[in-house]
Amino acid sequence: MPRHLEIERLLDEIRAEARATGNYTGRPAFDERVLEALREVPRDEFVPPELRHCAWANRPLPIGHGQTISQPYIVALMTDLIDPRPEHRVLEVGTGSGYQAAVLSRLVSRVYTAERLPELAADATARLRRLGYANIETRCADGRLGWPEQAPFDAVLVAAAATEVPPELLRQLKPGGVLVIPVGAPHEAQQLAAIRVGGDGRASRRDLLPVAFVPLLREAPGPQQERP
Ligand code: SAH
């Protein structure tokens, strides 16, 4: 099937899944601008070369280091849930391939994205530069701590499941801002949650959908382990 038809078929599948899950998510139809962003960003450039033939399937795919690029429907849902606007500054935790950051970058003014695995962070940074995404800033860091130098954000989007909501991420939201995050223990039931911070600073959480994300991990991996 020609590439542009594969993309349209994927968008149709996302629209159908949005309708089918609308009762839970409160979003039976995603903003067309969100779907347009998914149409524009070449997902086939964000998956390993040997998986390019299934880049336009509505499913997550492995990107190495035990990590995955999220299912396109989930990327669309999380993007829709933050109600992106052209003046927004958004933080993403878990850059992975850089795909979600690229989708966000079409809809908001600036995207900040943190990845804890140095190899993935370096690859995503190089890929986003090569593809010309100029309004995304990447860094290799523990995203559970947010990005204090660039806070506050209009929205924070977390691409890995937390056992508990990292308090720093809530603290770095503007009043009225929203944190979209999968919550739950690894390999147990997770819920995609939308947590909104009101003008009075109080947070209200809504659980939207059962999901399966890789875990949000603590410190960076590598040789800096403590000796006995
Ligand atoms: N948004 C990505 C999907 C990435 S999967 C994409 O579009 O491709 C989740 C990513 O979160 C993984 O790359 C994982 O290494 C990263 N991650 C896990 N814990 C993290 C942490 N504490 N800080 C930053 N990144 C983290």
mmCIF file of C-alpha atoms and ligand atoms in Angstrom:
data_model
loop_
_atom_site.group_PDB
_atom_site.id
_atom_site.type_symbol
_atom_site.label_atom_id
_atom_site.label_comp_id
_atom_site.label_asym_id
_atom_site.label_seq_id
_atom_site.Cartn_x
_atom_site.Cartn_y
_atom_site.Cartn_z
ATOM 1 C CA MET A 1 0.000 0.000 0.000
ATOM 2 C CA PRO A 2 1.397 3.486 -0.824
ATOM 3 C CA ARG A 3 2.754 5.373 2.188
ATOM 4 C CA HIS A 4 0.151 8.164 2.142
ATOM 5 C CA LEU A 5 -2.671 5.598 2.160
ATOM 6 C CA GLU A 6 -1.067 3.721 5.064
ATOM 7 C CA ILE A 7 -1.015 7.007 6.982
ATOM 8 C CA GLU A 8 -4.695 7.725 6.207
ATOM 9 C CA ARG A 9 -5.632 4.186 7.269
ATOM 10 C CA LEU A 10 -3.800 4.728 10.577
ATOM 11 C CA LEU A 11 -5.644 8.024 11.150
ATOM 12 C CA ASP A 12 -8.966 6.268 10.483
ATOM 13 C CA GLU A 13 -8.043 3.592 13.036
ATOM 14 C CA ILE A 14 -7.168 6.277 15.580
ATOM 15 C CA ARG A 15 -10.512 8.031 14.961
ATOM 16 C CA ALA A 16 -12.341 4.711 15.443
ATOM 17 C CA GLU A 17 -10.450 3.930 18.656
ATOM 18 C CA ALA A 18 -11.134 7.434 19.967
ATOM 19 C CA ARG A 19 -14.876 6.857 19.368
ATOM 20 C CA ALA A 20 -14.740 3.427 21.028
ATOM 21 C CA THR A 21 -12.964 4.743 24.143
ATOM 22 C CA GLY A 22 -14.694 8.134 24.309
ATOM 23 C CA ASN A 23 -16.876 7.114 27.263
ATOM 24 C CA TYR A 24 -13.772 6.615 29.392
ATOM 25 C CA THR A 25 -11.499 9.324 28.074
ATOM 26 C CA GLY A 26 -14.111 12.036 27.556
ATOM 27 C CA ARG A 27 -12.525 12.531 24.094
ATOM 28 C CA PRO A 28 -14.628 10.649 21.505
ATOM 29 C CA ALA A 29 -13.132 12.780 18.709
ATOM 30 C CA PHE A 30 -9.616 14.162 18.737
ATOM 31 C CA ASP A 31 -8.850 17.668 17.534
ATOM 32 C CA GLU A 32 -8.163 17.528 13.782
ATOM 33 C CA ARG A 33 -4.979 19.545 14.360
ATOM 34 C CA VAL A 34 -3.672 16.690 16.512
ATOM 35 C CA LEU A 35 -4.402 14.214 13.714
ATOM 36 C CA GLU A 36 -2.769 16.589 11.220
ATOM 37 C CA ALA A 37 0.386 16.580 13.374
ATOM 38 C CA LEU A 38 0.422 12.763 13.294
ATOM 39 C CA ARG A 39 0.015 12.931 9.509
ATOM 40 C CA GLU A 40 2.991 15.319 9.205
ATOM 41 C CA VAL A 41 5.523 13.604 11.473
ATOM 42 C CA PRO A 42 7.252 10.729 9.648
ATOM 43 C CA ARG A 43 6.885 7.896 12.209
ATOM 44 C CA ASP A 44 8.900 5.672 9.855
ATOM 45 C CA GLU A 45 11.952 7.845 10.655
ATOM 46 C CA PHE A 46 11.529 7.182 14.394
ATOM 47 C CA VAL A 47 11.509 3.357 14.359
ATOM 48 C CA PRO A 48 14.467 1.043 13.738
ATOM 49 C CA PRO A 49 15.099 0.504 9.984
ATOM 50 C CA GLU A 50 14.105 -3.170 10.159
ATOM 51 C CA LEU A 51 10.648 -2.178 11.505
ATOM 52 C CA ARG A 52 9.942 0.564 8.985
ATOM 53 C CA HIS A 53 7.454 -1.631 7.145
ATOM 54 C CA CYS A 54 5.167 -1.574 10.228
ATOM 55 C CA ALA A 55 5.749 2.082 11.217
ATOM 56 C CA TRP A 56 2.147 2.973 10.274
ATOM 57 C CA ALA A 57 0.517 0.159 12.248
ATOM 58 C CA ASN A 58 -1.437 1.335 15.295
ATOM 59 C CA ARG A 59 0.830 -0.350 17.806
ATOM 60 C CA PRO A 60 3.901 0.285 19.953
ATOM 61 C CA LEU A 61 7.251 -0.892 18.550
ATOM 62 C CA PRO A 62 10.591 -1.697 20.192
ATOM 63 C CA ILE A 63 13.269 1.018 19.853
ATOM 64 C CA GLY A 64 16.103 -0.818 21.673
ATOM 65 C CA HIS A 65 17.324 -0.717 25.297
ATOM 66 C CA GLY A 66 14.077 -2.432 26.342
ATOM 67 C CA GLN A 67 12.055 0.692 25.444
ATOM 68 C CA THR A 68 9.212 1.296 23.001
ATOM 69 C CA ILE A 69 7.755 4.028 20.811
ATOM 70 C CA SER A 70 4.143 4.388 22.003
ATOM 71 C CA GLN A 71 1.078 3.277 20.049
ATOM 72 C CA PRO A 72 -0.039 6.132 17.729
ATOM 73 C CA TYR A 73 -3.545 6.181 19.271
ATOM 74 C CA ILE A 74 -1.974 6.732 22.713
ATOM 75 C CA VAL A 75 0.271 9.502 21.333
ATOM 76 C CA ALA A 76 -2.808 11.163 19.817
ATOM 77 C CA LEU A 77 -4.843 10.750 23.028
ATOM 78 C CA MET A 78 -2.126 12.156 25.308
ATOM 79 C CA THR A 79 -1.579 15.063 22.912
ATOM 80 C CA ASP A 80 -5.315 15.780 22.692
ATOM 81 C CA LEU A 81 -5.655 15.645 26.491
ATOM 82 C CA ILE A 82 -3.325 18.605 27.013
ATOM 83 C CA ASP A 83 -5.362 20.811 24.618
ATOM 84 C CA PRO A 84 -2.184 22.074 22.933
ATOM 85 C CA ARG A 85 -2.130 25.730 21.891
ATOM 86 C CA PRO A 86 0.418 27.619 19.763
ATOM 87 C CA GLU A 87 1.718 29.640 22.716
ATOM 88 C CA HIS A 88 2.197 26.638 25.044
ATOM 89 C CA ARG A 89 5.457 25.388 26.524
ATOM 90 C CA VAL A 90 5.315 21.680 27.239
ATOM 91 C CA LEU A 91 7.549 19.255 29.124
ATOM 92 C CA GLU A 92 7.784 15.619 28.077
ATOM 93 C CA VAL A 93 9.368 12.978 30.314
ATOM 94 C CA GLY A 94 10.751 9.978 28.402
ATOM 95 C CA THR A 95 11.988 11.154 24.992
ATOM 96 C CA GLY A 96 12.561 7.618 23.690
ATOM 97 C CA SER A 97 12.664 7.903 19.905
ATOM 98 C CA GLY A 98 11.612 11.575 19.968
ATOM 99 C CA TYR A 99 8.332 10.849 18.154
ATOM 100 C CA GLN A 100 5.918 12.239 20.768
ATOM 101 C CA ALA A 101 8.105 15.355 21.116
ATOM 102 C CA ALA A 102 8.004 15.841 17.336
ATOM 103 C CA VAL A 103 4.192 15.558 17.299
ATOM 104 C CA LEU A 104 3.932 18.093 20.142
ATOM 105 C CA SER A 105 6.336 20.449 18.390
ATOM 106 C CA ARG A 106 3.860 20.927 15.516
ATOM 107 C CA LEU A 107 1.218 22.213 17.959
ATOM 108 C CA VAL A 108 2.974 24.267 20.653
ATOM 109 C CA SER A 109 5.703 26.901 20.743
ATOM 110 C CA ARG A 110 8.334 24.916 22.623
ATOM 111 C CA VAL A 111 8.895 21.339 23.768
ATOM 112 C CA TYR A 112 11.335 20.327 26.496
ATOM 113 C CA THR A 113 11.993 16.590 26.666
ATOM 114 C CA ALA A 114 14.121 14.564 29.094
ATOM 115 C CA GLU A 115 15.414 11.001 28.642
ATOM 116 C CA ARG A 116 17.450 9.088 31.210
ATOM 117 C CA LEU A 117 19.199 6.636 28.855
ATOM 118 C CA PRO A 118 22.213 8.401 27.274
ATOM 119 C CA GLU A 119 22.130 6.386 24.021
ATOM 120 C CA LEU A 120 18.432 7.055 23.402
ATOM 121 C CA ALA A 121 18.833 10.723 24.339
ATOM 122 C CA ALA A 122 21.750 11.136 21.902
ATOM 123 C CA ASP A 123 19.961 9.298 19.071
ATOM 124 C CA ALA A 124 16.733 11.274 19.534
ATOM 125 C CA THR A 125 18.601 14.580 19.664
ATOM 126 C CA ALA A 126 20.444 13.782 16.415
ATOM 127 C CA ARG A 127 17.245 12.539 14.716
ATOM 128 C CA LEU A 128 15.203 15.610 15.682
ATOM 129 C CA ARG A 129 17.980 17.891 14.445
ATOM 130 C CA ARG A 130 18.329 15.992 11.163
ATOM 131 C CA LEU A 131 14.560 16.197 10.566
ATOM 132 C CA GLY A 132 14.594 19.941 11.276
ATOM 133 C CA TYR A 133 12.548 20.175 14.506
ATOM 134 C CA ALA A 134 13.946 23.449 15.799
ATOM 135 C CA ASN A 135 11.608 24.098 18.757
ATOM 136 C CA ILE A 136 12.495 20.995 20.783
ATOM 137 C CA GLU A 137 15.102 20.997 23.522
ATOM 138 C CA THR A 138 16.381 17.610 24.683
ATOM 139 C CA ARG A 139 18.432 16.590 27.658
ATOM 140 C CA CYS A 140 19.671 13.458 29.352
ATOM 141 C CA ALA A 141 18.342 13.583 32.894
ATOM 142 C CA ASP A 142 15.931 12.050 35.374
ATOM 143 C CA GLY A 143 12.649 13.499 34.183
ATOM 144 C CA ARG A 144 10.892 12.776 37.477
ATOM 145 C CA LEU A 145 12.560 15.957 38.692
ATOM 146 C CA GLY A 146 11.069 17.953 35.826
ATOM 147 C CA TRP A 147 13.100 20.760 34.252
ATOM 148 C CA PRO A 148 13.140 23.482 36.932
ATOM 149 C CA GLU A 149 15.122 25.991 34.814
ATOM 150 C CA GLN A 150 12.336 26.057 32.197
ATOM 151 C CA ALA A 151 9.312 25.736 34.511
ATOM 152 C CA PRO A 152 6.467 26.520 34.739
ATOM 153 C CA PHE A 153 4.850 24.557 31.905
ATOM 154 C CA ASP A 154 1.367 24.655 30.434
ATOM 155 C CA ALA A 155 1.389 20.864 30.361
ATOM 156 C CA VAL A 156 3.576 17.914 31.313
ATOM 157 C CA LEU A 157 3.299 14.604 29.537
ATOM 158 C CA VAL A 158 4.949 11.459 30.908
ATOM 159 C CA ALA A 159 5.635 8.530 28.564
ATOM 160 C CA ALA A 160 6.501 5.958 31.256
ATOM 161 C CA ALA A 161 4.474 4.565 34.158
ATOM 162 C CA ALA A 162 5.055 5.910 37.661
ATOM 163 C CA THR A 163 4.114 4.038 40.833
ATOM 164 C CA GLU A 164 3.427 7.435 42.355
ATOM 165 C CA VAL A 165 2.955 10.823 40.754
ATOM 166 C CA PRO A 166 6.285 12.706 41.012
ATOM 167 C CA PRO A 167 5.468 15.826 43.078
ATOM 168 C CA GLU A 168 8.016 18.005 41.239
ATOM 169 C CA LEU A 169 6.078 17.574 37.990
ATOM 170 C CA LEU A 170 2.926 18.970 39.589
ATOM 171 C CA ARG A 171 4.904 21.793 41.126
ATOM 172 C CA GLN A 172 6.262 22.830 37.717
ATOM 173 C CA LEU A 173 2.796 23.292 36.169
ATOM 174 C CA LYS A 174 1.192 26.690 35.619
ATOM 175 C CA PRO A 175 -2.158 27.225 37.381
ATOM 176 C CA GLY A 176 -4.730 25.516 35.175
ATOM 177 C CA GLY A 177 -2.028 23.270 33.704
ATOM 178 C CA VAL A 178 -2.383 19.535 33.221
ATOM 179 C CA LEU A 179 -0.142 16.534 33.871
ATOM 180 C CA VAL A 180 -0.886 13.444 31.770
ATOM 181 C CA ILE A 181 0.774 10.368 33.251
ATOM 182 C CA PRO A 182 0.312 6.597 33.391
ATOM 183 C CA VAL A 183 0.153 5.555 37.046
ATOM 184 C CA GLY A 184 0.606 2.031 38.374
ATOM 185 C CA ALA A 185 3.224 -0.536 39.356
ATOM 186 C CA PRO A 186 5.244 -2.139 36.533
ATOM 187 C CA HIS A 187 3.463 -5.142 34.989
ATOM 188 C CA GLU A 188 0.332 -4.372 36.980
ATOM 189 C CA ALA A 189 -2.768 -2.482 35.952
ATOM 190 C CA GLN A 190 -1.874 1.086 35.047
ATOM 191 C CA GLN A 191 -4.277 3.966 34.548
ATOM 192 C CA LEU A 192 -3.662 6.883 32.261
ATOM 193 C CA ALA A 193 -4.384 9.817 34.563
ATOM 194 C CA ALA A 194 -4.990 13.491 33.810
ATOM 195 C CA ILE A 195 -4.183 15.679 36.797
ATOM 196 C CA ARG A 196 -5.208 19.304 36.606
ATOM 197 C CA VAL A 197 -3.896 21.968 38.948
ATOM 198 C CA GLY A 198 -6.474 24.639 39.636
ATOM 199 C CA GLY A 199 -5.887 28.349 40.208
ATOM 200 C CA ASP A 200 -5.957 27.639 43.963
ATOM 201 C CA GLY A 201 -3.070 25.174 43.584
ATOM 202 C CA ARG A 202 -5.230 22.120 44.285
ATOM 203 C CA ALA A 203 -4.796 19.108 42.045
ATOM 204 C CA SER A 204 -7.688 17.005 40.802
ATOM 205 C CA ARG A 205 -7.029 13.622 39.223
ATOM 206 C CA ARG A 206 -9.108 11.750 36.681
ATOM 207 C CA ASP A 207 -8.273 8.158 35.686
ATOM 208 C CA LEU A 208 -9.109 7.731 32.021
ATOM 209 C CA LEU A 209 -8.015 4.427 30.575
ATOM 210 C CA PRO A 210 -6.136 1.214 31.435
ATOM 211 C CA VAL A 211 -2.745 1.335 29.669
ATOM 212 C CA ALA A 212 0.591 -0.548 29.523
ATOM 213 C CA PHE A 213 3.716 1.627 29.591
ATOM 214 C CA VAL A 214 7.346 0.841 30.383
ATOM 215 C CA PRO A 215 8.231 1.889 33.942
ATOM 216 C CA LEU A 216 9.409 5.369 34.898
ATOM 217 C CA LEU A 217 12.778 4.627 36.446
ATOM 218 C CA ARG A 218 14.802 6.313 39.122
ATOM 219 C CA GLU A 219 18.432 7.295 38.714
ATOM 220 C CA ALA A 220 20.361 7.068 35.452
ATOM 221 C CA PRO A 221 21.777 3.584 34.810
ATOM 222 C CA GLY A 222 25.475 2.918 34.346
ATOM 223 C CA PRO A 223 28.686 2.440 36.254
ATOM 224 C CA GLN A 224 28.022 4.921 39.055
ATOM 225 C CA GLN A 225 26.671 2.242 41.431
ATOM 226 C CA GLU A 226 27.717 2.392 45.055
ATOM 227 C CA ARG A 227 30.371 -0.047 46.166
ATOM 228 C CA PRO A 228 29.765 -2.157 49.274
HETATM 229 N N1 SAH B 1 7.830 9.251 24.044
HETATM 230 C C1 SAH B 1 8.617 8.140 23.523
HETATM 231 C C2 SAH B 1 8.241 6.835 24.165
HETATM 232 C C3 SAH B 1 9.303 6.472 25.104
HETATM 233 S S1 SAH B 1 9.092 5.049 26.130
HETATM 234 C C4 SAH B 1 8.535 8.081 22.016
HETATM 235 O O1 SAH B 1 7.734 8.816 21.433
HETATM 236 O O2 SAH B 1 9.281 7.314 21.406
HETATM 237 C C5 SAH B 1 9.513 5.797 27.686
HETATM 238 C C6 SAH B 1 10.898 6.374 27.792
HETATM 239 O O3 SAH B 1 11.015 6.897 29.108
HETATM 240 C C7 SAH B 1 12.042 5.380 27.628
HETATM 241 O O4 SAH B 1 12.901 5.818 26.623
HETATM 242 C C8 SAH B 1 12.737 5.399 29.001
HETATM 243 O O5 SAH B 1 14.136 5.232 28.919
HETATM 244 C C9 SAH B 1 12.357 6.767 29.516
HETATM 245 N N2 SAH B 1 12.432 6.939 30.965
HETATM 246 C C10 SAH B 1 12.148 6.053 31.940
HETATM 247 N N3 SAH B 1 12.315 6.606 33.147
HETATM 248 C C11 SAH B 1 12.744 7.895 32.936
HETATM 249 C C12 SAH B 1 13.107 8.972 33.807
HETATM 250 N N4 SAH B 1 13.063 8.866 35.137
HETATM 251 N N5 SAH B 1 13.480 10.149 33.236
HETATM 252 C C13 SAH B 1 13.519 10.298 31.884
HETATM 253 N N6 SAH B 1 13.196 9.293 31.014
HETATM 254 C C14 SAH B 1 12.817 8.104 31.536
#
